[in-house]
Short mmCIF file of C-alpha atoms in Angstrom, two decimals:
data_model
loop_
_atom_site.label_atom_id
_atom_site.label_comp_id
_atom_site.label_asym_id
_atom_site.label_seq_id
_atom_site.Cartn_x
_atom_site.Cartn_y
_atom_site.Cartn_z
CA MET A 269 -0.04 -0.04 -0.16
CA PRO A 270 1.56 3.40 -1.06
CA GLU A 271 1.85 6.10 2.03
CA ARG A 272 -0.63 8.22 -0.01
CA LEU A 273 -3.78 6.67 -1.47
CA THR A 274 -6.19 8.84 -3.40
CA VAL A 275 -9.58 7.22 -3.55
CA ALA A 276 -11.22 8.12 -6.56
CA ASP A 277 -14.97 7.98 -7.46
CA GLY A 278 -16.79 6.51 -10.63
CA ALA A 279 -15.97 9.70 -12.43
CA GLY A 280 -12.21 9.60 -11.52
CA ASN A 281 -12.73 12.46 -9.22
CA GLN A 282 -11.23 12.68 -5.66
CA ALA A 283 -13.28 11.28 -2.91
CA PHE A 284 -10.90 11.41 -0.16
CA VAL A 285 -7.55 10.69 0.47
CA GLU A 286 -5.86 7.83 2.69
CA ILE A 287 -2.44 8.73 4.46
CA ALA A 288 -0.02 6.43 6.64
CA LEU A 289 0.75 7.48 10.25
CA THR A 290 2.80 4.40 10.41
CA PRO A 291 3.10 1.22 8.18
CA ASP A 292 0.04 -0.24 9.99
CA ILE A 293 -2.11 2.54 10.77
CA ARG A 294 -3.91 4.28 8.30
CA VAL A 295 -6.17 7.75 8.40
CA ILE A 296 -8.12 9.78 5.88
CA GLU A 297 -6.20 12.73 5.55
CA TYR A 298 -6.90 16.02 7.25
CA GLN A 299 -10.27 14.27 8.72
CA TRP A 300 -11.10 14.43 12.71
CA VAL A 301 -14.29 12.97 14.38
CA MET A 302 -15.90 13.55 17.41
CA LEU A 303 -18.63 11.85 19.27
CA VAL A 304 -20.75 14.43 21.42
CA ASP A 305 -23.93 15.01 23.26
CA SER A 306 -25.92 18.34 22.88
CA GLY A 307 -24.30 19.76 26.21
CA GLN A 308 -20.62 18.89 24.60
CA ARG A 309 -21.65 20.36 21.44
CA GLU A 310 -22.62 23.63 23.04
CA GLN A 311 -19.65 23.31 24.93
CA LEU A 312 -17.71 23.09 21.70
CA GLN A 313 -19.40 26.00 20.32
CA THR A 314 -18.27 28.43 22.97
CA GLN A 315 -14.75 27.20 24.13
CA ALA A 316 -13.68 25.65 20.75
CA PRO A 317 -14.80 28.18 18.07
CA GLU A 318 -11.65 27.80 16.14
CA LEU A 319 -12.16 23.90 15.34
CA MET A 320 -15.68 24.45 14.66
CA GLU A 321 -14.95 26.71 11.69
CA PHE A 322 -13.71 23.24 10.23
CA LEU A 323 -16.78 21.20 10.75
CA THR A 324 -17.56 19.63 7.54
CA ASP A 325 -20.69 17.05 8.66
CA THR A 326 -22.99 16.00 11.11
CA GLN A 327 -24.41 12.75 11.45
CA PRO A 328 -26.89 11.68 14.40
CA PHE A 329 -25.72 8.71 16.35
CA THR A 330 -29.29 7.87 18.09
CA ALA A 331 -27.39 4.66 20.06
CA SER A 332 -26.32 7.27 22.56
CA ASP A 333 -28.18 10.29 21.87
CA SER A 334 -25.44 11.92 20.31
CA GLU A 335 -23.74 13.33 16.96
CA ILE A 336 -20.63 12.71 14.68
CA LEU A 337 -19.08 15.51 13.69
CA THR A 338 -16.44 15.52 11.15
CA PHE A 339 -13.97 18.12 10.66
CA THR A 340 -11.66 18.85 7.80
CA VAL A 341 -8.67 20.53 9.12
CA PRO A 342 -6.06 22.24 7.49
CA PRO A 343 -2.60 20.84 6.70
CA ASP A 344 -0.78 22.75 9.60
CA LEU A 345 -3.32 21.29 11.85
CA ASP A 346 -3.56 17.49 11.03
CA ARG A 347 -1.19 16.79 13.67
CA ASP A 348 -2.69 15.29 17.49
CA ASP A 349 -0.92 18.21 19.09
CA ASN A 350 -2.02 20.62 17.35
CA VAL A 351 -5.72 19.82 17.04
CA LEU A 352 -5.82 19.09 20.81
CA GLN A 353 -4.91 22.34 21.62
CA LEU A 354 -8.07 23.86 19.98
CA LEU A 355 -10.35 21.54 22.28
CA PRO A 356 -10.92 22.10 26.20
CA GLU A 357 -9.37 19.50 28.32
CA ALA A 358 -12.30 17.97 29.05
CA LEU A 359 -13.36 17.04 25.63
CA ARG A 360 -10.18 15.76 24.46
CA ASP A 361 -11.15 12.37 25.00
CA PHE A 362 -13.75 12.76 22.60
CA ILE A 363 -11.88 13.44 19.45
CA ASP A 364 -9.31 11.10 17.13
CA ARG A 365 -8.40 10.44 13.93
CA ASN A 366 -10.69 9.24 10.82
CA HIS A 367 -9.03 6.09 11.15
CA VAL A 368 -9.13 3.09 8.37
CA TYR A 369 -9.94 -0.23 9.28
CA SER A 370 -8.98 -3.32 6.79
CA ALA A 371 -10.95 -6.59 5.56
CA GLN A 372 -9.71 -9.51 7.14
CA ALA A 373 -9.89 -12.30 4.63
CA GLU A 374 -7.67 -13.70 1.66
CA GLY A 375 -7.78 -16.47 -0.84
CA GLY A 376 -7.23 -20.04 0.35
CA ASN A 377 -7.18 -23.27 -1.52
CA ASP A 378 -5.43 -25.85 0.79
CA GLU A 379 -7.30 -28.70 1.84
CA LEU A 380 -6.64 -31.02 4.74
CA VAL A 381 -8.35 -34.27 5.08
CA GLY A 382 -7.26 -36.85 7.89
CA LYS A 383 -7.88 -38.41 10.98
CA GLY A 384 -9.20 -36.12 13.98
CA PHE A 385 -9.69 -33.23 11.52
CA LEU A 386 -12.84 -31.15 11.59
CA GLU A 387 -15.51 -31.40 8.93
CA LEU A 388 -15.27 -29.14 6.04
CA SER A 389 -19.24 -28.98 5.35
CA MET A 390 -20.37 -27.13 8.48
CA ARG A 391 -23.74 -27.95 9.84
CA PRO A 392 -26.57 -25.61 10.59
CA VAL A 393 -26.25 -24.28 14.20
CA CYS A 394 -29.94 -23.57 14.35
CA GLU A 395 -32.86 -23.15 12.18
CA ALA A 396 -34.91 -20.65 13.69
CA PRO A 397 -35.83 -17.30 12.68
CA LEU A 398 -33.21 -14.61 13.42
CA GLY A 399 -31.46 -11.46 12.49
CA ILE A 400 -27.67 -11.28 12.15
CA GLY A 401 -25.83 -7.73 11.26
CA ILE A 402 -22.81 -7.67 9.11
CA ILE A 403 -20.87 -4.40 8.86
CA ASP A 404 -18.68 -5.23 5.93
CA SER A 405 -18.58 -4.26 1.83
CA ALA A 406 -21.97 -5.03 -0.34
CA VAL A 407 -23.19 -8.24 -0.78
CA ASN A 408 -23.77 -9.74 -4.17
CA THR A 409 -27.65 -10.78 -3.02
CA GLY A 410 -28.10 -12.26 -6.57
CA HIS A 411 -25.38 -15.40 -5.97
CA SER A 412 -26.73 -18.54 -6.46
CA ALA A 413 -25.35 -19.48 -2.81
CA PHE A 414 -28.42 -17.29 -1.54
CA SER A 415 -31.37 -18.45 -4.13
CA ALA A 416 -32.73 -20.90 -1.49
CA MET A 417 -33.46 -17.93 0.81
CA ALA A 418 -36.38 -16.65 -0.67
CA GLY A 419 -38.39 -19.89 -0.42
CA ARG A 420 -37.41 -19.99 3.37
CA GLY A 421 -39.07 -16.32 3.52
CA THR A 422 -35.60 -14.84 4.83
CA GLY A 423 -33.31 -12.56 2.67
CA PHE A 424 -31.26 -9.18 3.19
CA VAL A 425 -32.03 -5.84 4.56
CA THR A 426 -29.29 -3.58 3.22
CA ARG A 427 -28.10 0.04 3.34
CA ASN A 428 -25.21 1.39 1.66
CA PHE A 429 -23.31 3.98 3.70
CA LEU A 430 -20.81 5.16 0.99
CA ASP A 431 -21.15 7.30 -1.81
CA GLU A 432 -22.68 5.30 -4.56
CA LEU A 433 -19.74 6.92 -7.11
CA VAL A 434 -17.01 5.15 -4.90
CA LYS A 435 -15.88 1.96 -6.15
CA GLN A 436 -17.56 -0.90 -3.87
CA PRO A 437 -16.16 -4.33 -3.93
CA ALA A 438 -18.63 -6.93 -3.06
CA GLY A 439 -16.04 -10.02 -2.41
CA HIS A 440 -15.49 -9.72 1.57
CA GLY A 441 -19.17 -9.16 2.03
CA THR A 442 -20.48 -12.02 0.20
CA ALA A 443 -17.79 -14.40 1.48
CA VAL A 444 -19.03 -13.36 4.91
CA ALA A 445 -22.59 -13.69 4.01
CA GLY A 446 -21.70 -16.98 1.97
CA VAL A 447 -20.62 -18.59 5.75
CA LEU A 448 -23.73 -17.79 7.39
CA VAL A 449 -26.44 -18.60 5.09
CA GLY A 450 -24.83 -19.48 1.68
CA LYS A 451 -25.68 -23.03 0.04
CA GLY A 452 -23.21 -25.10 -2.65
CA GLU A 453 -20.63 -27.51 -2.79
CA TYR A 454 -19.21 -28.44 0.71
CA LEU A 455 -21.20 -25.10 1.78
CA GLN A 456 -24.26 -25.52 4.12
CA PRO A 457 -26.04 -22.34 5.62
CA LEU A 458 -24.89 -22.02 9.36
CA VAL A 459 -28.26 -20.14 10.22
CA PRO A 460 -30.91 -21.15 7.31
CA GLY A 461 -33.44 -19.13 9.16
CA ALA A 462 -31.45 -15.89 9.02
CA THR A 463 -32.16 -12.53 7.86
CA ILE A 464 -28.76 -10.99 7.17
CA TYR A 465 -28.60 -6.99 7.67
CA ASN A 466 -25.76 -5.65 5.76
CA ALA A 467 -24.13 -2.44 6.29
CA ALA A 468 -22.09 -1.65 3.30
CA VAL A 469 -18.85 0.61 4.43
CA ILE A 470 -15.89 -0.99 2.57
CA TYR A 471 -14.28 0.69 -0.38
CA SER A 472 -11.76 -0.55 -2.65
CA GLN A 473 -7.99 0.88 -1.89
CA ASP A 474 -6.55 -1.15 -4.77
CA ASP A 475 -6.81 -4.52 -6.36
CA TYR A 476 -5.94 -6.33 -3.40
CA HIS A 477 -6.87 -4.54 -0.20
CA GLN A 478 -10.44 -2.95 0.98
CA GLY A 479 -10.87 0.12 3.75
CA ALA A 480 -13.34 1.37 5.91
CA THR A 481 -13.56 4.62 7.68
CA VAL A 482 -14.54 5.16 11.37
CA VAL A 483 -17.09 7.74 10.35
CA HIS A 484 -18.69 4.98 7.93
CA LEU A 485 -18.45 2.38 10.86
CA LEU A 486 -20.30 4.63 13.35
CA GLU A 487 -23.09 5.38 11.33
CA ALA A 488 -23.38 1.59 10.51
CA LEU A 489 -23.39 1.05 13.79
CA ASP A 490 -26.32 3.45 14.51
CA TRP A 491 -28.19 1.89 11.91
CA MET A 492 -27.69 -1.77 13.69
CA HIS A 493 -29.23 0.14 16.71
CA GLY A 494 -32.45 0.99 15.13
CA GLN A 495 -32.92 -3.10 13.81
CA PRO A 496 -34.66 -4.69 16.74
CA GLN A 497 -34.37 -8.06 15.04
CA VAL A 498 -30.63 -7.85 14.92
CA ARG A 499 -28.87 -9.13 18.42
CA ILE A 500 -25.66 -9.83 17.07
CA ILE A 501 -23.46 -7.63 15.16
CA ASN A 502 -20.64 -9.17 12.74
CA MET A 503 -17.44 -6.88 12.05
CA SER A 504 -14.81 -8.88 10.19
CA LEU A 505 -12.38 -5.60 10.23
CA ALA A 506 -9.33 -4.96 12.17
CA GLY A 507 -7.19 -1.68 12.81
CA PRO A 508 -5.96 0.61 15.32
CA PRO A 509 -7.68 1.65 18.35
CA ASN A 510 -9.93 4.79 18.02
CA ARG A 511 -11.91 6.05 21.01
CA LEU A 512 -14.71 7.37 18.94
CA LEU A 513 -15.50 3.49 17.64
CA GLN A 514 -14.83 2.41 21.14
CA GLN A 515 -17.70 4.64 22.56
CA GLY A 516 -19.98 3.67 19.79
CA ILE A 517 -19.47 0.19 20.35
CA GLU A 518 -19.78 0.70 24.37
CA ALA A 519 -23.43 2.71 23.55
CA ILE A 520 -24.25 -0.02 21.03
CA VAL A 521 -23.77 -2.98 23.78
CA SER A 522 -25.38 -1.22 26.46
CA GLY A 523 -28.38 -1.29 24.35
CA GLY A 524 -28.62 -4.70 23.98
CA LYS A 525 -26.55 -5.42 20.80
CA THR A 526 -23.50 -7.94 20.78
CA VAL A 527 -20.53 -7.49 18.72
CA VAL A 528 -18.26 -10.09 17.08
CA ALA A 529 -15.11 -9.09 15.46
CA ALA A 530 -11.94 -10.52 13.66
CA VAL A 531 -8.96 -10.48 15.80
CA GLY A 532 -6.70 -9.51 12.86
CA ASN A 533 -4.61 -10.95 10.30
CA GLU A 534 -1.04 -8.93 11.08
CA GLY A 535 0.38 -12.09 12.45
CA PRO A 536 1.28 -13.61 16.45
CA HIS A 537 3.37 -11.06 17.37
CA ALA A 538 1.55 -8.18 16.06
CA PRO A 539 -0.04 -5.24 18.49
CA SER A 540 -3.97 -5.72 19.40
CA GLN A 541 -6.45 -5.37 16.41
CA TYR A 542 -9.51 -3.19 17.01
CA PRO A 543 -12.49 -3.62 17.63
CA ALA A 544 -11.93 -7.37 18.50
CA ALA A 545 -9.63 -5.96 21.55
CA TYR A 546 -12.07 -4.01 23.22
CA ASP A 547 -13.49 -5.58 26.20
CA SER A 548 -17.20 -5.33 25.02
CA VAL A 549 -16.34 -6.74 21.84
CA ILE A 550 -15.99 -10.72 21.33
CA GLY A 551 -12.84 -11.64 19.66
CA VAL A 552 -12.28 -14.70 17.24
CA THR A 553 -9.67 -16.18 15.78
CA ALA A 554 -9.19 -18.81 12.70
CA ILE A 555 -7.82 -22.67 12.53
CA ALA A 556 -7.76 -25.05 9.87
CA LEU A 557 -9.14 -28.56 9.28
CA ASP A 558 -6.16 -30.13 11.44
CA ARG A 559 -7.06 -27.49 14.40
CA SER A 560 -3.94 -25.86 14.05
CA ILE A 561 -3.65 -21.96 14.22
CA TYR A 562 -4.06 -19.56 11.33
CA ARG A 563 -0.43 -18.79 10.60
CA TRP A 564 -1.36 -14.98 10.20
CA ALA A 565 -3.86 -14.65 13.23
CA ASN A 566 -3.16 -12.15 15.75
CA GLN A 567 -2.74 -13.60 19.28
CA GLY A 568 -3.32 -12.04 22.76
CA ASP A 569 -5.99 -11.66 25.65
CA TYR A 570 -8.40 -10.55 23.63
CA VAL A 571 -8.87 -13.62 21.84
CA ASP A 572 -12.04 -15.19 22.90
CA PHE A 573 -13.19 -17.97 20.66
CA ALA A 574 -11.62 -20.02 17.57
CA ALA A 575 -13.29 -21.30 14.74
CA LEU A 576 -12.61 -22.73 11.24
CA GLY A 577 -11.09 -20.02 8.88
CA VAL A 578 -8.79 -21.72 6.63
CA SER A 579 -9.55 -22.41 3.33
CA VAL A 580 -13.39 -22.50 4.00
CA PRO A 581 -15.86 -22.79 0.88
CA THR A 582 -17.90 -20.08 0.25
CA ALA A 583 -19.51 -17.33 -2.01
CA ARG A 584 -17.49 -14.97 -4.15
CA GLY A 585 -18.59 -11.47 -4.93
CA ASP A 586 -18.23 -12.26 -8.58
CA GLY A 587 -20.89 -15.04 -8.61
CA SER A 588 -18.47 -18.01 -8.22
CA PHE A 589 -17.57 -20.16 -5.21
CA GLY A 590 -14.35 -20.14 -3.55
CA ARG A 591 -11.81 -21.10 -0.71
CA GLU A 592 -11.03 -18.22 1.66
CA SER A 593 -8.91 -17.92 4.54
CA GLY A 594 -8.66 -15.54 7.60
CA THR A 595 -10.20 -14.21 10.83
CA SER A 596 -13.01 -12.86 8.99
CA ILE A 597 -14.11 -15.91 8.05
CA ALA A 598 -14.15 -17.60 11.41
CA ALA A 599 -15.99 -14.36 12.88
CA PRO A 600 -19.35 -15.29 11.12
CA VAL A 601 -19.15 -19.01 12.62
CA VAL A 602 -19.10 -17.71 16.33
CA SER A 603 -21.57 -15.15 15.48
CA ALA A 604 -23.98 -17.77 14.10
CA PHE A 605 -23.42 -19.56 17.40
CA LEU A 606 -24.28 -16.72 19.80
CA ALA A 607 -27.20 -15.69 17.53
CA CYS A 608 -28.58 -19.20 18.17
CA ALA A 609 -27.61 -19.29 21.87
CA LEU A 610 -29.20 -15.72 22.51
CA LEU A 611 -32.61 -17.42 21.30
CA ASP A 612 -32.45 -19.66 24.62
CA HIS A 613 -30.66 -16.99 27.08
CA HIS A 614 -31.71 -13.22 27.59
CA SER A 615 -28.11 -11.78 28.31
CA THR A 616 -24.83 -12.35 26.22
CA GLU A 617 -23.38 -13.16 29.70
CA ALA A 618 -25.44 -16.23 29.94
CA ALA A 619 -25.21 -17.18 26.02
CA LEU A 620 -21.92 -17.07 26.53
CA ALA A 621 -21.93 -19.31 29.41
CA ALA A 622 -23.80 -22.00 27.43
CA LEU A 623 -21.22 -21.69 24.68
CA LYS A 624 -18.14 -21.94 26.83
CA SER A 625 -20.06 -25.08 28.13
CA GLN A 626 -19.84 -26.96 24.66
CA LEU A 627 -16.62 -25.67 22.86
CA ILE A 628 -13.40 -27.81 22.38
CA ASP A 629 -10.34 -26.77 24.28
CA LEU A 630 -7.37 -26.15 22.25
CA GLY A 631 -4.01 -25.04 23.70
CA ASP A 632 -3.22 -24.63 27.11
CA PRO A 633 -5.89 -25.84 29.43
CA GLY A 634 -8.65 -23.03 29.75
CA HIS A 635 -8.39 -19.64 28.10
CA ASP A 636 -5.36 -18.96 26.51
CA PRO A 637 -3.92 -16.22 23.70
CA ILE A 638 -3.77 -18.29 21.05
CA PHE A 639 -7.37 -19.92 20.81
CA GLY A 640 -9.13 -18.16 23.52
CA HIS A 641 -11.45 -20.24 25.27
CA GLY A 642 -11.57 -22.65 22.72
CA LEU A 643 -13.03 -24.14 19.34
CA LEU A 644 -16.62 -23.69 18.16
CA HIS A 645 -17.19 -26.14 15.11
CA PRO A 646 -20.85 -27.24 14.04
#
């Protein structure tokens, strides 16, 4: 990835620019974001008038009765110290950069078979009607993998949070949805009674990478907050810590939703990846059929569960079928288990306790930083 990347719309005009703060952290150039309530908004007006001159967008965030404020600052202010100096100290924890989060899947074609190996074709976890949210790329809902959904009275509810002119891939979201509800060779729906609520936030960075900004993630979370059928939100994305994303997720979780996220594909010695590393989020790692850990999976105390995520058959955005690998592909397996467990339990804590009683412990006994509490496999 280049240090500076222009993301263009369909007409070739610049939509926004990504820059690399470090090799592993990317942001939207000149953009800063706040999540504030009405009282804090008034405080900004009176105590931070210079910053308010750069306010370029406002969106509601109903989950915490707040607003998402986007500021586009001039180049000389686009540094942490400079921006913070424009704010009263009491509000400095409510601003952060518009970080970019990456999809956590890649193609894979390895197939492992043998004694003690997991079954490649996973079985349904439950068949009851339920709703699962995925904050991801767009989904190719016309894919043949989803053709049986209409007959089951299920389908997709979609919302696009990107400018329609920005190039939007469908591969990643289609693969995640395929794991949940797709049907094909070696592919069985984990939750055949599910309706998938798809918030499209991912754009193309180049032919091999996709990203999503904090602003779009917050808008998508707020939309999920307004969907009463959705109790589980799958986020197969990973990136750096961000104050606003943490605050938004905490508001969503306080409102009764459960967030499941991929722990990241940066390698076993890489820093923790977010949102999975937030305490309120369920972090999922990926394993292969022989129960070995995915070689690129992040490790750490924030890993909660493991699921099959290496060379998993699923749907692809171009209408074909193929194998995909990564913690992105493992996360929806755990989302399916949690969605089904919540049908019988009124709280996330009770649902998690029930899942811990049926998992397969891998690695060191009990919770460990590689496999978490253990493997969930239908």
